CSV table of C-alpha atoms and ligand atoms in Angstrom, one decimal:
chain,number,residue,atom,x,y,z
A,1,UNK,CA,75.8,-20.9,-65.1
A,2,UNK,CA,78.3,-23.5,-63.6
A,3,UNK,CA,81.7,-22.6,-61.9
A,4,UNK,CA,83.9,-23.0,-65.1
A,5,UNK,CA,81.3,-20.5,-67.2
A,6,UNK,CA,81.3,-18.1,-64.5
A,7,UNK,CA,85.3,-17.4,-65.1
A,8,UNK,CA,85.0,-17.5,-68.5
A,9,UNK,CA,83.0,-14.9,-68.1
A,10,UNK,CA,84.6,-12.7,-65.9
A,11,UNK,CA,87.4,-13.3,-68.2
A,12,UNK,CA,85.9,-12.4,-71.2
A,13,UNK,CA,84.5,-9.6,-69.6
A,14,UNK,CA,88.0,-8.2,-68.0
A,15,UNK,CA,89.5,-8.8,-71.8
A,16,UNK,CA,87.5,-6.4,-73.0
A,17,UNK,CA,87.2,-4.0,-70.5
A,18,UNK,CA,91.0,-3.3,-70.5
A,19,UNK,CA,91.6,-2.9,-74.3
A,20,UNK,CA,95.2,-3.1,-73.7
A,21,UNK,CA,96.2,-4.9,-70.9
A,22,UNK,CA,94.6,-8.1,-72.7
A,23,UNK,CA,97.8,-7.5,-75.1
A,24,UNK,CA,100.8,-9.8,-75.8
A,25,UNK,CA,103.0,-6.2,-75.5
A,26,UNK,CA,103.5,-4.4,-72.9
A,27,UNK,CA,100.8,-2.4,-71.9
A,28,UNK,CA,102.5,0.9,-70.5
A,29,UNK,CA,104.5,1.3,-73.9
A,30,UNK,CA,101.0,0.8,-76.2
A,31,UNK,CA,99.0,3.4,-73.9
A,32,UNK,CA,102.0,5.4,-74.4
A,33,UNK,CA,102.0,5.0,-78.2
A,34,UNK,CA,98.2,5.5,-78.0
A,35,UNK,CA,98.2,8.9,-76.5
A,36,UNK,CA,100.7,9.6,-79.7
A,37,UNK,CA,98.0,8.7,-82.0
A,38,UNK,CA,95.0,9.9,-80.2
A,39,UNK,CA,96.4,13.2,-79.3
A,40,UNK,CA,96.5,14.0,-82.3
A,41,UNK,CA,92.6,13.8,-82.7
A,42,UNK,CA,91.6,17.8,-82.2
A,43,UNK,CA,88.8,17.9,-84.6
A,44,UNK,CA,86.2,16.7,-82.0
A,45,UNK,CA,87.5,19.3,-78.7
A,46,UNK,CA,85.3,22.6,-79.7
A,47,UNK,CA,82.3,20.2,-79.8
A,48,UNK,CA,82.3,18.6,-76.6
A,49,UNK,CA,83.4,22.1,-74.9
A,50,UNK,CA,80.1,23.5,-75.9
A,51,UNK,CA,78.4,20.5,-75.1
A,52,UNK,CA,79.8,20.8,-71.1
A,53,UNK,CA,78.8,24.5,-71.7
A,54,UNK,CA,75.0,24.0,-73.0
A,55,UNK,CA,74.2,21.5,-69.8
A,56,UNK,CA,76.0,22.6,-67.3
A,57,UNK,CA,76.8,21.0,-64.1
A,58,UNK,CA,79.0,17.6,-63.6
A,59,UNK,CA,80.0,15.3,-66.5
A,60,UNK,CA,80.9,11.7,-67.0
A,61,UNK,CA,83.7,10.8,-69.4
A,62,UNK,CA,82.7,6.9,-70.3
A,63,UNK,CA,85.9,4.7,-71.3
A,64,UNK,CA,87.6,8.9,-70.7
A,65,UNK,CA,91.2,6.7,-72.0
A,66,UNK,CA,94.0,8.9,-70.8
A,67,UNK,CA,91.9,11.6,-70.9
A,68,UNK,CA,92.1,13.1,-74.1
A,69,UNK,CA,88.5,15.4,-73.6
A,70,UNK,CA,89.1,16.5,-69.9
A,71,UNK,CA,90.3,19.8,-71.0
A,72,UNK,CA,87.7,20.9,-73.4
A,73,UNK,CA,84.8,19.9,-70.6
A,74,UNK,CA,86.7,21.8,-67.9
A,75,UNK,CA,87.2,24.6,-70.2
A,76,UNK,CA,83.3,24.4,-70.9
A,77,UNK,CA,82.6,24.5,-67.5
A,78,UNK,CA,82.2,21.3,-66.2
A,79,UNK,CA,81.8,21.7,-62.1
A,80,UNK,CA,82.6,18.3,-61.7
A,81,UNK,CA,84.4,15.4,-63.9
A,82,UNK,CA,84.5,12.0,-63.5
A,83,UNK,CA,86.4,9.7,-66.0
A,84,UNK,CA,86.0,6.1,-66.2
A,85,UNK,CA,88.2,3.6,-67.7
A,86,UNK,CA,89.1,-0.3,-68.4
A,87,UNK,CA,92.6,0.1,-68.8
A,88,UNK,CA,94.8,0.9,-66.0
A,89,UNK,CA,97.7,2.2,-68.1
A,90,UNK,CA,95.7,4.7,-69.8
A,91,UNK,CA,94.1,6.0,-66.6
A,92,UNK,CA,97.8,6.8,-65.3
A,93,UNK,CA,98.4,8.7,-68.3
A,94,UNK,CA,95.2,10.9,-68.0
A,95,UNK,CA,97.0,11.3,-64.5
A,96,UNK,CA,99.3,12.6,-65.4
A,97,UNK,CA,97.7,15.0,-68.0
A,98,UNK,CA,95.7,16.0,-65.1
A,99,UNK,CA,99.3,17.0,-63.4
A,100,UNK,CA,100.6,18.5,-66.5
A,101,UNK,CA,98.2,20.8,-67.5
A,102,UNK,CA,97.9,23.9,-65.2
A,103,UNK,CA,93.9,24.2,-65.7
A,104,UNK,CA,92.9,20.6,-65.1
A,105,UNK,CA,95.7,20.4,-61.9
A,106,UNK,CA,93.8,23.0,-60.3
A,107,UNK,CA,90.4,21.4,-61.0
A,108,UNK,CA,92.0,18.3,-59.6
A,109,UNK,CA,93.6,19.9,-56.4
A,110,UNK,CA,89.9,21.6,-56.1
A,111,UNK,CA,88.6,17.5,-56.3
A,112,UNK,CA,86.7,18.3,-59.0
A,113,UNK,CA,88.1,15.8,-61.3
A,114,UNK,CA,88.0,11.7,-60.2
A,115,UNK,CA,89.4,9.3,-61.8
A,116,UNK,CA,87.7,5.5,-61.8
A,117,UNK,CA,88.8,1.9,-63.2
A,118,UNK,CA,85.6,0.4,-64.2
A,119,UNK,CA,83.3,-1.2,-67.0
A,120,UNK,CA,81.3,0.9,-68.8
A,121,UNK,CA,79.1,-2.2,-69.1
A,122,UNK,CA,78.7,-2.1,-65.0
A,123,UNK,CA,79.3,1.1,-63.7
A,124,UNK,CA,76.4,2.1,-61.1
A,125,UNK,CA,77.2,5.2,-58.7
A,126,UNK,CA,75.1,7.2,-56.4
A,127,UNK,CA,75.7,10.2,-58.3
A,128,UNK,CA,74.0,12.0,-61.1
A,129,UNK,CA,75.4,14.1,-64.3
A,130,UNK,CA,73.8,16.4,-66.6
A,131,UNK,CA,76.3,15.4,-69.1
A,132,UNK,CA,77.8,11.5,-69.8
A,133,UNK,CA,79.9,11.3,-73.2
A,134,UNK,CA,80.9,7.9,-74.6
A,135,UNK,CA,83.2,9.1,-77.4
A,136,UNK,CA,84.6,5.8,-79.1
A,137,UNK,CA,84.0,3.5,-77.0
A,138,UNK,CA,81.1,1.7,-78.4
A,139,UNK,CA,83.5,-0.2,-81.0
A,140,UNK,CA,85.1,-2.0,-78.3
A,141,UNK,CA,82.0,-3.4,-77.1
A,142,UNK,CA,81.3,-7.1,-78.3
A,143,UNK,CA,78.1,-6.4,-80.3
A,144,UNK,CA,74.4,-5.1,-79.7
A,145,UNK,CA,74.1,-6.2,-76.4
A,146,UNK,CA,76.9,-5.1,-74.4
A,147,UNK,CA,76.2,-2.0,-75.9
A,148,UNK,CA,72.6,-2.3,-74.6
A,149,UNK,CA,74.0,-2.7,-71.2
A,150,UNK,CA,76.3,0.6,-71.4
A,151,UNK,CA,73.4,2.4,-72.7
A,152,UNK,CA,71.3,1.7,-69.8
A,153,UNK,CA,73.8,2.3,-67.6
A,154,UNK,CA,74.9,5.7,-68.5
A,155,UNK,CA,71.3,6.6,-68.9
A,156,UNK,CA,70.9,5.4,-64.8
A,157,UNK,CA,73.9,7.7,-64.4
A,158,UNK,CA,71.5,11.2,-65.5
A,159,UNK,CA,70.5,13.8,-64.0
A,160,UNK,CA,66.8,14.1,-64.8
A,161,UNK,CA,67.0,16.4,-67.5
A,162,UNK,CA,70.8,15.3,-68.2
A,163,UNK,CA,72.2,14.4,-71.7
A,164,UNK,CA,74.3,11.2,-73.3
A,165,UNK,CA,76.1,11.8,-76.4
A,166,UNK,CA,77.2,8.9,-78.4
A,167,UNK,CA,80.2,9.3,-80.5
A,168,UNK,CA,81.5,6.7,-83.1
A,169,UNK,CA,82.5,6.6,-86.9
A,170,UNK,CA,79.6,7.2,-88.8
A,171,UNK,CA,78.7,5.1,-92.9
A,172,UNK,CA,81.2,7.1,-94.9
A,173,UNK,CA,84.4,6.7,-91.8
A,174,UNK,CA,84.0,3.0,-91.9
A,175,UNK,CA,86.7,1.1,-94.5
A,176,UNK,CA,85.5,0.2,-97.2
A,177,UNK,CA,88.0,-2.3,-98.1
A,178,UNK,CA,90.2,-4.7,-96.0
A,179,UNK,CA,93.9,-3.3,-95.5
A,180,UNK,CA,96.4,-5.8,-95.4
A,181,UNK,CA,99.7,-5.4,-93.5
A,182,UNK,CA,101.0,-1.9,-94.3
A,183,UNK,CA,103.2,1.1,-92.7
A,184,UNK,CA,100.9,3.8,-91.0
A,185,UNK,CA,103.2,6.0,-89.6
A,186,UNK,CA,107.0,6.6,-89.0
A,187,UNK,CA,108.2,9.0,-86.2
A,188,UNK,CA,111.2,10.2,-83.5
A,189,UNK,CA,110.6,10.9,-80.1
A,190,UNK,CA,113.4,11.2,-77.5
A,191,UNK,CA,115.6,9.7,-79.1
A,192,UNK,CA,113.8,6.8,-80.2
A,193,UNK,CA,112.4,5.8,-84.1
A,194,UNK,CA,108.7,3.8,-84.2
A,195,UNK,CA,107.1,2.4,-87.1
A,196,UNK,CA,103.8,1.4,-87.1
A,197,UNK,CA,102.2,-0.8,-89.2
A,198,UNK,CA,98.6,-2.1,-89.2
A,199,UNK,CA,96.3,-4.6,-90.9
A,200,UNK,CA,92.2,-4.8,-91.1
A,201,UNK,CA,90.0,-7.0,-92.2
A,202,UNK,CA,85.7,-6.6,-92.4
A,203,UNK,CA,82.7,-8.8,-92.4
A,204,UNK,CA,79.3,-7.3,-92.4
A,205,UNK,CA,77.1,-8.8,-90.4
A,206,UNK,CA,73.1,-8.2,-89.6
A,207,UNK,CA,74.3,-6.3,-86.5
A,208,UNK,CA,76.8,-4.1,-88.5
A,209,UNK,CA,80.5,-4.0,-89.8
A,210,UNK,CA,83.0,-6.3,-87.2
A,211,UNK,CA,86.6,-5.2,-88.1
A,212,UNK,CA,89.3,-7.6,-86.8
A,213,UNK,CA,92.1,-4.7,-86.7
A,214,UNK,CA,95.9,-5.3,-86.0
A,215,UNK,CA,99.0,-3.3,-85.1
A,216,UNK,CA,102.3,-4.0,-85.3
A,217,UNK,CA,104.9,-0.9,-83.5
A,218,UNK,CA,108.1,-1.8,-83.7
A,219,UNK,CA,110.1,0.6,-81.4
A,220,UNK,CA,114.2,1.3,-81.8
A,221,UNK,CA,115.9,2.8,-79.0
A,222,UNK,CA,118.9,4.9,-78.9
A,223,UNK,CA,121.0,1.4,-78.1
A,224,UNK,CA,119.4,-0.1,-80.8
A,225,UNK,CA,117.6,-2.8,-79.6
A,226,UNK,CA,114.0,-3.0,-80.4
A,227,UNK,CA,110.7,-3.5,-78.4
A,228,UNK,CA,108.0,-4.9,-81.3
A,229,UNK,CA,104.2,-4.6,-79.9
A,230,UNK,CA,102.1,-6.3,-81.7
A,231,UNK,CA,98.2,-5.5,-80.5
A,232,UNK,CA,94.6,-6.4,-81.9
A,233,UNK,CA,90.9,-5.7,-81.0
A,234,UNK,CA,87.5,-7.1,-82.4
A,235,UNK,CA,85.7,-3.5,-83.5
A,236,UNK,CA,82.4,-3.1,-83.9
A,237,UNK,CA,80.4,-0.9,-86.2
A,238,UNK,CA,76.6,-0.6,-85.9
A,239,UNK,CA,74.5,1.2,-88.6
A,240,UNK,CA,73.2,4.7,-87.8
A,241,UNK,CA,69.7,3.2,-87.4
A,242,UNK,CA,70.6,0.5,-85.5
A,243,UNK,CA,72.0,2.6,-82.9
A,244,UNK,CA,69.3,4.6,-82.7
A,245,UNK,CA,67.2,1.8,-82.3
A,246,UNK,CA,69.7,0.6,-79.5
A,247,UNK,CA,69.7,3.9,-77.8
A,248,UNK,CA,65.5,3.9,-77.9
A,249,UNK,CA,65.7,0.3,-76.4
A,250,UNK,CA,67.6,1.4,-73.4
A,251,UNK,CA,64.7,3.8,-72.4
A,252,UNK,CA,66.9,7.1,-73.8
A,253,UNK,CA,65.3,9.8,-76.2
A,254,UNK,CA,66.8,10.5,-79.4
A,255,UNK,CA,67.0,14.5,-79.5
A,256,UNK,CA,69.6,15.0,-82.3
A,257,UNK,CA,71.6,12.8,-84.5
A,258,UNK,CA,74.8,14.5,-86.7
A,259,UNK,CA,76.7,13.5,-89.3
A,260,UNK,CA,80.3,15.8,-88.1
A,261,UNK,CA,81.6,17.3,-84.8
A,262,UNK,CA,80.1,20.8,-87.0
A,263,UNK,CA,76.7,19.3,-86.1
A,264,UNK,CA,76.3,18.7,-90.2
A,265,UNK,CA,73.0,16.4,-90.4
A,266,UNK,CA,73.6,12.7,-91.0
A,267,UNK,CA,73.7,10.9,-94.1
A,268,UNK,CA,75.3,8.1,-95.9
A,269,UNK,CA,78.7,10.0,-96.0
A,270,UNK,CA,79.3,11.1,-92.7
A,271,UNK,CA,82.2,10.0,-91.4
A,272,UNK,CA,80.4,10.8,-87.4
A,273,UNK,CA,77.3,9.3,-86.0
A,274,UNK,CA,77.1,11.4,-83.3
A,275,UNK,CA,73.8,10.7,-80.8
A,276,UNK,CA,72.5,13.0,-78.1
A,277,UNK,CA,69.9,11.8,-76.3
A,278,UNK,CA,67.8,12.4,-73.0
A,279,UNK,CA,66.2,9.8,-70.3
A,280,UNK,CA,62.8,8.7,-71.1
A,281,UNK,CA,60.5,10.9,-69.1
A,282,UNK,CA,62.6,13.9,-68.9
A,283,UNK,CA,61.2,17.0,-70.4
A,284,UNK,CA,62.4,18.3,-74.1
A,285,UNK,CA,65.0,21.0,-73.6
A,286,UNK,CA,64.0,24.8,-74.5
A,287,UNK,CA,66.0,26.2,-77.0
B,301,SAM,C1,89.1,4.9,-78.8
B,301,SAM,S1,89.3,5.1,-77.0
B,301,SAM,C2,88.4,6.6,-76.8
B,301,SAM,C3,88.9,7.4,-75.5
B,301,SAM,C4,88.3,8.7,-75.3
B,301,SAM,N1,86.9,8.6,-75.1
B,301,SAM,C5,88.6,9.7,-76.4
B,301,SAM,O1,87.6,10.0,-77.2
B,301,SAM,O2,89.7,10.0,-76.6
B,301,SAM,C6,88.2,3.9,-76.3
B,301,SAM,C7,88.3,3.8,-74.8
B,301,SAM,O3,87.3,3.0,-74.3
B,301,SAM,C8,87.8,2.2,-73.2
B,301,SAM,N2,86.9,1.0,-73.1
B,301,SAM,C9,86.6,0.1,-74.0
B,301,SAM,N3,85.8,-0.8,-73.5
B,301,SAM,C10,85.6,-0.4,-72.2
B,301,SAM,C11,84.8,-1.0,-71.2
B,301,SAM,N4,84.0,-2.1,-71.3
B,301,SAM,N5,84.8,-0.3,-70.0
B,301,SAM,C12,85.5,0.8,-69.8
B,301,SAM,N6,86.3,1.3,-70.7
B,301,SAM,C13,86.3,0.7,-72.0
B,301,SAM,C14,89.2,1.9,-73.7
B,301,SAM,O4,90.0,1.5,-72.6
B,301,SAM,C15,89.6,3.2,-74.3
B,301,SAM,O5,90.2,4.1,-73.4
């Protein structure tokens, strides 16, 4: 690889670490707008506080965002958390969740929680969890095999007889259709009005569905004048199976796949694909 390739690279690889600072918008108002969205997202929290509960010890939150599952895997028992992150912005909002929420603040004050900027992709630490979660993050990665590489590198992150669970939209939570430009959502807050539109378009592909996905937020302020963020991302879908297979081929051992957060078996119209898996090696949990 010559010079000029080399920072392409390390371009192309900080663009899509930080999912939002790669943005023509500014990148403190769209994690701030992300958090409204995301938030929002309970469905999945009773799941992954059992999940900190049935292997305790310390977990890893990979690409954590602003933190949306910390409380759950406290409240599950988590004796350590560590949440890592591409995005600087989001990481200062799961800041300041952490300072906001009495629970997490004195996990934090007891330095139980840390917080890291880093590539999933990358990350290597000297430490070892009995639980790593990577809850929506695989769409961001470029394809098979920057997946590959996360894979590998959360399954280097596990205790021996730790656990990875995969998390990301299973066959029947993937659109069907494109969407062109459209209004998603109107809302108020603090005095301000936000409209957000949004527009997809897919392309199957061997490796799975690729969704080119924009957003468009147009925010009014009390004064009147308007901020408009306009964001995208590349997504990335891959089949049930191929994940699997992706999973097997970074030495990981597929214990249970499900089709829901209610640990409903997969099938064609799941809108999860949730896989838990072990390190190669490690022996089959009891019970
Ligand atoms: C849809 S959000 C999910 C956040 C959180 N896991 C949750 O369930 O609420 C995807 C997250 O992955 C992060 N991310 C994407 N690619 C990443 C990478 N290569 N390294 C680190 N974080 C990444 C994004 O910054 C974002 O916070």
């Amino acid at each position: 690889m010559d010079r000029a390739e080399g920072a392409g690279g390390r371009r192309e690889a900080k663009r899509l670490n930080d999912i939002l600072g790669g943005q023509p918008a500014d990148a403190t108002l769209l994690a701030e707008i992300y958090d409204l969205e995301h938030d929002a997202i309970v469905e999945d929290l009773a799941f992954y506080r059992q999940m900190a509960r049935r292997h305790p010890g310390s977990v890893i939150d990979l690409g954590c965002g602003s933190g949306r599952l910390f409380g759950p895997l406290v409240a599950g028992g988590a004796t350590r958390l560590v949440g890592i992150d591409g995005s600087p912005s989001l990481l200062e909002r799961a800041q300041g969740r952490i300072e906001a929420d009495g629970y997490l603040r004195a996990a934090g004050a007891e330095g139980r929680i840390e917080l890291v900027e880093g590539d999933v992709r990358r990350v290597r630490r000297g430490d070892r969890f009995a639980l790593a979660i990577m809850a929506g993050v695989l769409a961001h990665l470029d394809g098979p095999e920057d997946a590959l590489r996360a894979l590998a590198a959360a399954r280097r992150l596990l205790a021996k007889d730790g656990m990875l669970v995969v998390d990301t939209l299973g066959p029947g939570g993937l659109p069907a259709h494109d969407l062109p430009l459209s209004v998603d959502w109107e809302r108020s807050d603090g005095g301000r009005r936000m409209v957000r539109r949004s527009k997809l378009e897919r392309r199957e592909t061997p490796e799975g569905l690729r969704v080119a996905y924009a957003t468009l937020t147009d925010v009014v302020r009390a004064d009147g004048t308007i901020a408009r963020l306009p964001a995208s991302w590349r997504l990335w879908y891959p089949s049930p199976a191929a994940l699997v297979a992706l999973v097997t081929e970074a030495e990981l051992v597929v214990e249970s796949v499900f089709g829901s957060h209610d640990l409903d078996p997969l099938d064609d119209d799941s809108e999860r694909c949730i896989v838990v898996a072990r390190p190669t090696g490690a022996y089959p949990r009891r019970g």
